[in-house]
Short mmCIF file of C-alpha atoms and ligand atoms in Angstrom, two decimals:
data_model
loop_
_atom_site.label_atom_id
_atom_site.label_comp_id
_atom_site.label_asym_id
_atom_site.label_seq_id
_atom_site.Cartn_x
_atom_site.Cartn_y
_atom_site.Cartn_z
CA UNK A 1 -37.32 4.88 -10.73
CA UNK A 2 -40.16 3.67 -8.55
CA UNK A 3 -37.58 3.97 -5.26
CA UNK A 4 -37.08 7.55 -6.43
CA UNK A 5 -40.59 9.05 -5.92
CA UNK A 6 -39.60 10.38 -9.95
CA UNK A 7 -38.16 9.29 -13.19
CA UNK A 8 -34.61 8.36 -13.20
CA UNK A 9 -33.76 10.99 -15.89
CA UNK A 10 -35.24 13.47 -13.01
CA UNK A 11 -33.64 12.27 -10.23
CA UNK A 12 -30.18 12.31 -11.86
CA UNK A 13 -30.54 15.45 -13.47
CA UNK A 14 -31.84 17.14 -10.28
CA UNK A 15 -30.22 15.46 -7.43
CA UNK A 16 -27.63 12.70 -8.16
CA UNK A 17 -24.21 14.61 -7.49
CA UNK A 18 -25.85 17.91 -6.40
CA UNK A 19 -28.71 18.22 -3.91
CA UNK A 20 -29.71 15.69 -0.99
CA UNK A 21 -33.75 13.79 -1.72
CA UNK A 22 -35.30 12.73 0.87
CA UNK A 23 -38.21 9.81 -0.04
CA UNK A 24 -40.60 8.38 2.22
CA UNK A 25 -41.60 4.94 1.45
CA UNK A 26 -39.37 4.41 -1.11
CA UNK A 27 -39.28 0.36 0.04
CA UNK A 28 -43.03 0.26 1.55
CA UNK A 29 -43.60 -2.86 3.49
CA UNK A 30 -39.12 -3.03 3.83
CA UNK A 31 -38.53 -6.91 4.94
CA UNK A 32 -35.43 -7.30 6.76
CA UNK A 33 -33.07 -9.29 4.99
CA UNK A 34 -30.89 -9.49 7.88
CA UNK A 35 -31.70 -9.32 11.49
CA UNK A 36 -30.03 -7.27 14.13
CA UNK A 37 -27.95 -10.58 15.71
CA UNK A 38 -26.87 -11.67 12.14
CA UNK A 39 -25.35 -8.20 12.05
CA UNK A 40 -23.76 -8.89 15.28
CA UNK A 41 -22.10 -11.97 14.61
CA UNK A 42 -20.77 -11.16 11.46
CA UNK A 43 -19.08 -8.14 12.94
CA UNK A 44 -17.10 -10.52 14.84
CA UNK A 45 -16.39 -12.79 11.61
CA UNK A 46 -12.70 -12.67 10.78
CA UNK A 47 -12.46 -10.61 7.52
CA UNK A 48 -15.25 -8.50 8.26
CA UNK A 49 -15.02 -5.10 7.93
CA UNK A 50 -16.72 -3.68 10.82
CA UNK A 51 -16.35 -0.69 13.76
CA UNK A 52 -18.77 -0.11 17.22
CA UNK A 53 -18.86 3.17 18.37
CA UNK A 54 -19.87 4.18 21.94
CA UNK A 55 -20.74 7.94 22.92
CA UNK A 56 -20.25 8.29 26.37
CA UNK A 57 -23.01 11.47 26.40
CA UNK A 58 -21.82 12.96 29.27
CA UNK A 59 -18.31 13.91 28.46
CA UNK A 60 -19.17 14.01 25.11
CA UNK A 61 -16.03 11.51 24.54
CA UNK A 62 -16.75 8.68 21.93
CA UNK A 63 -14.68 5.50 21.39
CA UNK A 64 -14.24 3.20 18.71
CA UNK A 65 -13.93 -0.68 18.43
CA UNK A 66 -12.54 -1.98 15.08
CA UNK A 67 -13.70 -5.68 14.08
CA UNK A 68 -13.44 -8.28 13.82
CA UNK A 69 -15.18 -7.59 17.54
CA UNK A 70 -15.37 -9.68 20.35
CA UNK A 71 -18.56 -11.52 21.32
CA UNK A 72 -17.92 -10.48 25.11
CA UNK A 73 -17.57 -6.52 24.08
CA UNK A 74 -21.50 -6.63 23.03
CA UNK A 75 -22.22 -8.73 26.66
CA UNK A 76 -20.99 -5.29 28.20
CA UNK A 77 -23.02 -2.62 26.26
CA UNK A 78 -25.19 -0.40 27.94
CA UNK A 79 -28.93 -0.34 26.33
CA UNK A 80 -28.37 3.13 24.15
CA UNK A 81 -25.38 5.22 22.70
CA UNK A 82 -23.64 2.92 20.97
CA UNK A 83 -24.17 1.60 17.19
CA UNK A 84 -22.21 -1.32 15.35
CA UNK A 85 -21.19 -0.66 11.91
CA UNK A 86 -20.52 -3.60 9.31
CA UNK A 87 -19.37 -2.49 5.86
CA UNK A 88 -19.60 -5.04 2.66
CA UNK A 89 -22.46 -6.86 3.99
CA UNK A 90 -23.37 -7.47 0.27
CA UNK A 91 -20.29 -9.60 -0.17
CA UNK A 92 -21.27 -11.65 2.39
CA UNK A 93 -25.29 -11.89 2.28
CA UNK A 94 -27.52 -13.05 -0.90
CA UNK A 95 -30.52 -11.74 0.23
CA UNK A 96 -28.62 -8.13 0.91
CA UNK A 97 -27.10 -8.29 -1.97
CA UNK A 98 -30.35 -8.50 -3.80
CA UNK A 99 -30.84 -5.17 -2.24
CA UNK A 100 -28.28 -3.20 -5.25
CA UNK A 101 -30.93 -4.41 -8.06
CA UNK A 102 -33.18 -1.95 -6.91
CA UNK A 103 -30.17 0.57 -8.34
CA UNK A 104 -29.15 -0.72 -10.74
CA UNK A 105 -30.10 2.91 -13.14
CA UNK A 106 -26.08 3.51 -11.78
CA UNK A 107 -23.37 1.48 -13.57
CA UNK A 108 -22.47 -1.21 -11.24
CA UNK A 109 -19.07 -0.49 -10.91
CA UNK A 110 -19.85 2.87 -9.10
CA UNK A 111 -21.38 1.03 -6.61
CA UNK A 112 -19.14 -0.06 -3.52
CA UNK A 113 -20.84 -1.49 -0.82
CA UNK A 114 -24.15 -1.86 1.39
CA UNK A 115 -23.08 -0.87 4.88
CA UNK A 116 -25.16 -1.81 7.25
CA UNK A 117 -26.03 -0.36 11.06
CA UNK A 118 -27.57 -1.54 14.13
CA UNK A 119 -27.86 1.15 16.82
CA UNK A 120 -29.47 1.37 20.01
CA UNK A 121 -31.12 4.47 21.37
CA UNK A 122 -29.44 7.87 20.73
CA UNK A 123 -26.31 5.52 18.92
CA UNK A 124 -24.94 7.10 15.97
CA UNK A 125 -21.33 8.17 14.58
CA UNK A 126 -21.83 11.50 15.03
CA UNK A 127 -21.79 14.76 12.41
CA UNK A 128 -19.61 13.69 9.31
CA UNK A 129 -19.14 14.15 5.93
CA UNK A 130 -18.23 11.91 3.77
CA UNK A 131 -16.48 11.77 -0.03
CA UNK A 132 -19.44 9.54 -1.87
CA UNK A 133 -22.95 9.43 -2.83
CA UNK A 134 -25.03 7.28 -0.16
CA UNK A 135 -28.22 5.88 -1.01
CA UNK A 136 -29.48 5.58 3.34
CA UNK A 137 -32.42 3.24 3.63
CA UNK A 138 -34.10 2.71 6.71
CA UNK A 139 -34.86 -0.51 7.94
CA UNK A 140 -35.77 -0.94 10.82
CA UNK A 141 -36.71 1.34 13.45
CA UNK A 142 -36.78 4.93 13.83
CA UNK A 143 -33.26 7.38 12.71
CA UNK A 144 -33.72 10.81 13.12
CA UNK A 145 -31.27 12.59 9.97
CA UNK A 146 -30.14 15.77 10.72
CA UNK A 147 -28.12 17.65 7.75
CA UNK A 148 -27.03 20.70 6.55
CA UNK A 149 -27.68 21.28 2.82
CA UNK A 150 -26.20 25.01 2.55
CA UNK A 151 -23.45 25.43 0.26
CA UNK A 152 -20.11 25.80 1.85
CA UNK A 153 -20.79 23.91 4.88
CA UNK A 154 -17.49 24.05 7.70
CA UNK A 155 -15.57 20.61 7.18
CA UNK A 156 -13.16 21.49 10.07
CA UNK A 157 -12.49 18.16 11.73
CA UNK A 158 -12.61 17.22 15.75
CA UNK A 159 -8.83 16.64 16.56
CA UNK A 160 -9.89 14.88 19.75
CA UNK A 161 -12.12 11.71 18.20
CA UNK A 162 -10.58 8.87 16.58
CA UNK A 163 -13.44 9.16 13.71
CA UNK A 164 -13.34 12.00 11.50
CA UNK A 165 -16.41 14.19 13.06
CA UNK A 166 -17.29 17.62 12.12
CA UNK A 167 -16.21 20.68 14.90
CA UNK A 168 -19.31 22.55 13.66
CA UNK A 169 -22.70 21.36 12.87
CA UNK A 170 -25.62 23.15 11.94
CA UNK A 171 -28.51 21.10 10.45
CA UNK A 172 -30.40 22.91 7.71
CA UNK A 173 -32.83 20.14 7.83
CA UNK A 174 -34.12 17.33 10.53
CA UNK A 175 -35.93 14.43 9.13
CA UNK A 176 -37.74 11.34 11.28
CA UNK A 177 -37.13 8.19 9.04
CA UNK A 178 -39.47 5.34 9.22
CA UNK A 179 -38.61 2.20 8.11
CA UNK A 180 -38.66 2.28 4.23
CA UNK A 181 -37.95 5.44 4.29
CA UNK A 182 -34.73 6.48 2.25
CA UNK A 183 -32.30 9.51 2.52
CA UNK A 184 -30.31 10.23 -0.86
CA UNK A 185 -26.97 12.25 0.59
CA UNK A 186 -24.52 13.75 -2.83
CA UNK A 187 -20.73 13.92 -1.10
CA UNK A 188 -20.00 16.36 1.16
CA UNK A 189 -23.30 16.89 2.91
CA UNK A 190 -22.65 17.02 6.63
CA UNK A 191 -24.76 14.77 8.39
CA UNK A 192 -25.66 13.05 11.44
CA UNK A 193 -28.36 9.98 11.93
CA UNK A 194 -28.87 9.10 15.45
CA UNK A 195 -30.69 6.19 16.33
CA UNK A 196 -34.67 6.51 17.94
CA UNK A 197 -34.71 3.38 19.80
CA UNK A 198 -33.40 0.79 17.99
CA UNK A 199 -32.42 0.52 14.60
CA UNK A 200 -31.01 -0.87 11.56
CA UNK A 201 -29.59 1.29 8.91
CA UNK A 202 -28.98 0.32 5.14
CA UNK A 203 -26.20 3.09 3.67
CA UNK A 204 -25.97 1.81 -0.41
CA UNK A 205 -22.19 3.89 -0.43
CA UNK A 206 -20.82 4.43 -4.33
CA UNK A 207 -17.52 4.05 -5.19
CA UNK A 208 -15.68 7.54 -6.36
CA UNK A 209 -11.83 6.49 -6.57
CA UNK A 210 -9.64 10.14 -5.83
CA UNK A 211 -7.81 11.79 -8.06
CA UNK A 212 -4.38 10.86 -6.42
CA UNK A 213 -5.26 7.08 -6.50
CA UNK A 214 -6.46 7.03 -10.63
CA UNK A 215 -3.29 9.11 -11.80
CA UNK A 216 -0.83 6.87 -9.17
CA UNK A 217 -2.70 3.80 -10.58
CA UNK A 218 -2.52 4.84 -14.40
CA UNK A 219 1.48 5.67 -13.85
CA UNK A 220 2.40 2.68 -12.23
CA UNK A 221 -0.11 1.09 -15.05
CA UNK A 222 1.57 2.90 -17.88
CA UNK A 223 5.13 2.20 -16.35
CA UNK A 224 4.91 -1.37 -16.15
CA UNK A 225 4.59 -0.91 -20.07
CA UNK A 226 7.72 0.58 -20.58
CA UNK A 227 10.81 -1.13 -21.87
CA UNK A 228 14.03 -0.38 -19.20
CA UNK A 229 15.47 1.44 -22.09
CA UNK A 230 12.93 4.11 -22.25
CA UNK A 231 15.14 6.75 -20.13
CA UNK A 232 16.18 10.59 -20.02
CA UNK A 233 18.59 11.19 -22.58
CA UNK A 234 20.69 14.12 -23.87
CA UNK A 235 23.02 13.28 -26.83
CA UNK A 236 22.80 17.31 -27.41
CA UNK A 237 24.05 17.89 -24.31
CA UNK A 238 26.55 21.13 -23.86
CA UNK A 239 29.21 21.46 -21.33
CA UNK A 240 28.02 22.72 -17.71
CA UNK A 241 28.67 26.04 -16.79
CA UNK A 242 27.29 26.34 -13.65
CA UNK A 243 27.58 23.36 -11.03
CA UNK A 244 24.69 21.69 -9.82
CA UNK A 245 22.18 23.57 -12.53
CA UNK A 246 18.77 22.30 -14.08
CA UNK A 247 18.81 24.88 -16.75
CA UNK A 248 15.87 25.24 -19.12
CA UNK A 249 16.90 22.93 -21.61
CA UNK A 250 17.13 20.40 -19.01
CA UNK A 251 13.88 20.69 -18.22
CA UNK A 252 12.42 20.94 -21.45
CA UNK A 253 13.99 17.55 -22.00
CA UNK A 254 12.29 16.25 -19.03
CA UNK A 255 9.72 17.74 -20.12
CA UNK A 256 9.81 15.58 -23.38
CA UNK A 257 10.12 12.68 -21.62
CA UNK A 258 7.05 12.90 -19.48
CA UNK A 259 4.84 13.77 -22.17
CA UNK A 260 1.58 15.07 -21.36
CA UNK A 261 2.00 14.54 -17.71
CA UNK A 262 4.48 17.30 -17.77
CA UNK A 263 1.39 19.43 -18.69
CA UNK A 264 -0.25 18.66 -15.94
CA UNK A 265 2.79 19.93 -13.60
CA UNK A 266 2.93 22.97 -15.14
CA UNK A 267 6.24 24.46 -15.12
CA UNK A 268 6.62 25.37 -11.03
CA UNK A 269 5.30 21.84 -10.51
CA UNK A 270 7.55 20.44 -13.28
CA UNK A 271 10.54 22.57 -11.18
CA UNK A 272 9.48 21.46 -8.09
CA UNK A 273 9.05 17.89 -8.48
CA UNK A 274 11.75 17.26 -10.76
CA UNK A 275 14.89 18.91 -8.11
CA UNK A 276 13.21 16.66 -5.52
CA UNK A 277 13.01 13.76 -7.32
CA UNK A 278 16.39 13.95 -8.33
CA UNK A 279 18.65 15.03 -5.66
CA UNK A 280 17.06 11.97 -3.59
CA UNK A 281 19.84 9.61 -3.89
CA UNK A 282 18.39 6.15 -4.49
CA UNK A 283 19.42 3.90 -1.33
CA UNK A 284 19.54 6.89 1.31
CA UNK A 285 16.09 7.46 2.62
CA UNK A 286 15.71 11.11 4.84
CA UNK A 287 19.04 12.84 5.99
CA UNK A 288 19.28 12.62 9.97
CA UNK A 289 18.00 16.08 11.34
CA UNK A 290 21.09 17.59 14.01
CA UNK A 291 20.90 16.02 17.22
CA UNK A 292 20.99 19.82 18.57
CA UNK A 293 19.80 22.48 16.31
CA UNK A 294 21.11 25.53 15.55
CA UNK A 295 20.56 28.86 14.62
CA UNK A 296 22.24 31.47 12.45
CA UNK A 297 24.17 33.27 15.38
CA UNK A 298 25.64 30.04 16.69
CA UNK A 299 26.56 29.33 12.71
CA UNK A 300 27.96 32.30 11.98
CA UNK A 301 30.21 32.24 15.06
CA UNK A 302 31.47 28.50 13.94
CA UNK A 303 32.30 29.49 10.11
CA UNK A 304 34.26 32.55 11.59
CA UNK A 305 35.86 30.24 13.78
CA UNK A 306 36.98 28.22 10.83
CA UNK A 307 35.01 25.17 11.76
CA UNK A 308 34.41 23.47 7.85
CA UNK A 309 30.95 22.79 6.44
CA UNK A 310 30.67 19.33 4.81
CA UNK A 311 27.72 17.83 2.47
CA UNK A 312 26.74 14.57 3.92
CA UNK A 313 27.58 12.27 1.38
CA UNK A 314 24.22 10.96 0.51
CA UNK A 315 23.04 13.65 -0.02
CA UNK A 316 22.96 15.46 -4.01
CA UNK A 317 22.45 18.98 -4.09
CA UNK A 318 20.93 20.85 -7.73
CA UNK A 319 19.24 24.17 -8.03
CA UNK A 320 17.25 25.59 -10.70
CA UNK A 321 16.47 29.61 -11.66
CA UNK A 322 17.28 32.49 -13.33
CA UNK A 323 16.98 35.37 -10.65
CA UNK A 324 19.54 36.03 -7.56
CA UNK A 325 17.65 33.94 -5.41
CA UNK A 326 16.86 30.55 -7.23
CA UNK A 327 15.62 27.27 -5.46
CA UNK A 328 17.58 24.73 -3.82
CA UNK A 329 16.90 21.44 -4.12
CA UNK A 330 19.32 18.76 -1.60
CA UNK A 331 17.96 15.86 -0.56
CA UNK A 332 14.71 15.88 -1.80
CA UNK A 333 13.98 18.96 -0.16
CA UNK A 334 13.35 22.49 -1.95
CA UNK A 335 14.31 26.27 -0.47
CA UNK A 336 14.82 29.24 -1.86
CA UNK A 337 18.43 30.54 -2.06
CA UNK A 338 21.09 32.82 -3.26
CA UNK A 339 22.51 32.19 -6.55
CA UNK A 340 26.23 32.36 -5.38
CA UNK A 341 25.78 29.71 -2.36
CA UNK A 342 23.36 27.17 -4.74
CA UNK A 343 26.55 27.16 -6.59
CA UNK A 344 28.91 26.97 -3.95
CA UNK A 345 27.07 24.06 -2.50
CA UNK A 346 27.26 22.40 -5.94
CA UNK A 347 30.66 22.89 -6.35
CA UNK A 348 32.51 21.89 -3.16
CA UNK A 349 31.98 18.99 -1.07
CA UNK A 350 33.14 20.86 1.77
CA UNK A 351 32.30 24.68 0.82
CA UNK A 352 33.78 27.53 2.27
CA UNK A 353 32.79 30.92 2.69
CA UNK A 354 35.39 34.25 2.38
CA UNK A 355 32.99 36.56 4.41
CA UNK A 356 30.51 35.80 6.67
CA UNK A 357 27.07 34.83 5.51
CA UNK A 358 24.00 36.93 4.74
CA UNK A 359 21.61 36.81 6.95
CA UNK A 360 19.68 35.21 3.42
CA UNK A 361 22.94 32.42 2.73
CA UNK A 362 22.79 32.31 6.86
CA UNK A 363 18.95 30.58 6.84
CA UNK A 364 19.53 28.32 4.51
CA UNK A 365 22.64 27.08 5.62
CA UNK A 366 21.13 26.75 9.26
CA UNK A 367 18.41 24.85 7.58
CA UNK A 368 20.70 22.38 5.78
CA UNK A 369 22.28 21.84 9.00
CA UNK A 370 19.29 21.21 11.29
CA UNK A 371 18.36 19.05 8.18
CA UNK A 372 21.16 17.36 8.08
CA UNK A 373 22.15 17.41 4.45
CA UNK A 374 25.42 19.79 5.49
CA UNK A 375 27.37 18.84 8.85
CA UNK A 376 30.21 20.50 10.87
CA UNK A 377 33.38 18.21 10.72
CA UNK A 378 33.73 16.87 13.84
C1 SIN B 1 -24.99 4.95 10.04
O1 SIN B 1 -25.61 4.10 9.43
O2 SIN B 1 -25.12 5.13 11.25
C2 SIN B 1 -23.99 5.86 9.40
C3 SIN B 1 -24.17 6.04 7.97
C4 SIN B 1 -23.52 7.32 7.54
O3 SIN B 1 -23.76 8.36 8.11
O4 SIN B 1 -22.71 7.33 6.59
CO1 CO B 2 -22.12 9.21 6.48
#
């Protein structure tokens, strides 16, 4: 705890995960274990993983370089605005690897990488957020941190820089770090460091895998496990009464086979992902969206001049529902629709129609079409 200013206990009961620290001389007397042209050249190693940003001030534009760089790019540089980034220095460095033992009150495996950052004057990456805990020590040089600790804080993203920087930025707090000095940042803290004269930058970043990743790792974990003839099965099966239906006992039996994960879905998301999943026949990829698209006058006016509907072949229609409008699933797509055409679609390969359309059957038949998952025959 002697980084922390406080006991360990304190600072992960207070701050770790919830509210940004910031501790002066946490490394008194910092060393360098890397200077700034080590930095340099290893951000034009093969393999390294490593960005240089440039803000061009006056047109507020910034651009971004992705490594491995080339030597001749840093020849170029003017003498502020810019700041070279270098991720997994660890990995690559002893002596700033050495650098994680002063954390090591956080399991090891929660701890990605040391990033390290040279900037000159006024360089920085601008105002960001970002999705881990960062541990940012000062090394060298002067950063001025700038961040905005309110809850809530607008995370609307710039649409017109390569790097994700916030729209809106309003520091709650503006800090001058000297070297040694460390800035403890929970996720989603917008900040911005920008460099006051030249500086190095030591960001410890912590590992925090996403939700999608963990459950898409765990399936494809648990599936690997599975013998090919664990499968959906219905030996109680009754005779269909309504082309093209999922009816509840379907899904309960999908259900069943899904286990817990089913639980998860909940029964819309059961619904929904299960017509998706399988009206997506398994070698077609997307249906072809009409070369022209049409709209519902232009439809209604074909079908009335007996111009035929088809399904494109590939593509398998189901719907699923109780009510007069129920959803439509073709193609891996989902909409809702009326009860009568979601069964007309099922039924006929090329389905016909004895009145015109409602303006309800009208939309989604339009939409199939523009989709491309029902075609006029030629
Ligand atoms: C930097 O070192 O310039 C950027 C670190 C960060 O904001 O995540
Ligand atoms: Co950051």
């Amino acid at each position: 705890g002697q980084r922390l200013g406080m006991p360990v206990d304190v600072f992960l009961r207070d701050y770790w995960q919830k509210r940004p620290l910031l501790i002066r001389a946490a490394f008194p007397g910092f060393e360098l274990p890397l200077q700034p042209d080590d930095l340099g050249g290893l951000a034009c190693e093969d393999g390294a993983l490593s960005r240089l940003i440039e803000h061009d001030r006056a047109r507020d534009q910034w651009t971004v370089h992705h490594g491995p760089l080339d030597e001749d790019l840093f020849a170029r540089l003017p003498d502020r605005d810019w700041t070279v980034l270098v991720q997994d220095v660890d990995k690559w460095d002893a002596d700033v690897a050495r650098l994680l033992e002063d954390f090591r009150f956080l399991p090891s495996w929660r701890v990605d990488d040391v990033m390290i950052s040279y900037a000159e004057d006024a360089g920085g990456v601008g105002a960001h957020v970002d999705q881990y805990d960062v541990f940012l020590l000062q090394g060298h040089g002067q950063r001025r941190w700038r961040i905005d600790a309110r809850p809530n804080p607008p995370t609307g993203f710039r649409d017109d820089v390569e790097i994700k920087q916030l729209r809106e930025f309003s520091p709650s707090h503006d800090w001058l770090l000297e070297p040694g000095d460390m800035l403890y940042l929970p996720p989603g803290v917008p900040h911005d460091g920008t460099a006051v004269g030249p500086c190095m930058t030591f960001s410890v970043g912590m590992r925090a895998p996403a939700v999608n990743e963990l459950l898409l790792d765990a399936a494809e974990y648990l599936a690997e496990r599975l013998p090919e003839t664990a499968r959906y099965s219905d030996p109680d099966l009754v005779a269909a009464t309504h082309a093209g239906e999922i009816t509840p006992v379907d899904l309960a039996r999908v259900a069943k086979t899904l286990g817990p994960l089913a639980d998860n879905l909940g029964h819309g998301g059961l619904v929904d992902w299960f017509g998706r999943f399988i009206t997506r026949y398994r070698c077609a990829q997307f249906a072809a969206p009409a070369e022209s698209p049409l709209d519902a006058a232009e439809l209604t006016q074909r079908l009335a001049r007996g111009d035929q509907l088809w399904r494109h072949p590939w593509a398998r229609f189901a719907w699923c529902g109780q009510a007069d409008t129920v959803q439509l699933f073709a193609a891996g797509e989902a909409l809702p629709c009326p009860r009568d055409l979601a069964e007309n679609l099922c039924t006929h390969a090329a389905p016909t129609f004895g009145t015109a359309p409602t303006p309800a059957a009208a939309a989604v038949l339009v939409s199939l079409v523009n989709n491309g998952q029902l075609t006029f025959a030629a």
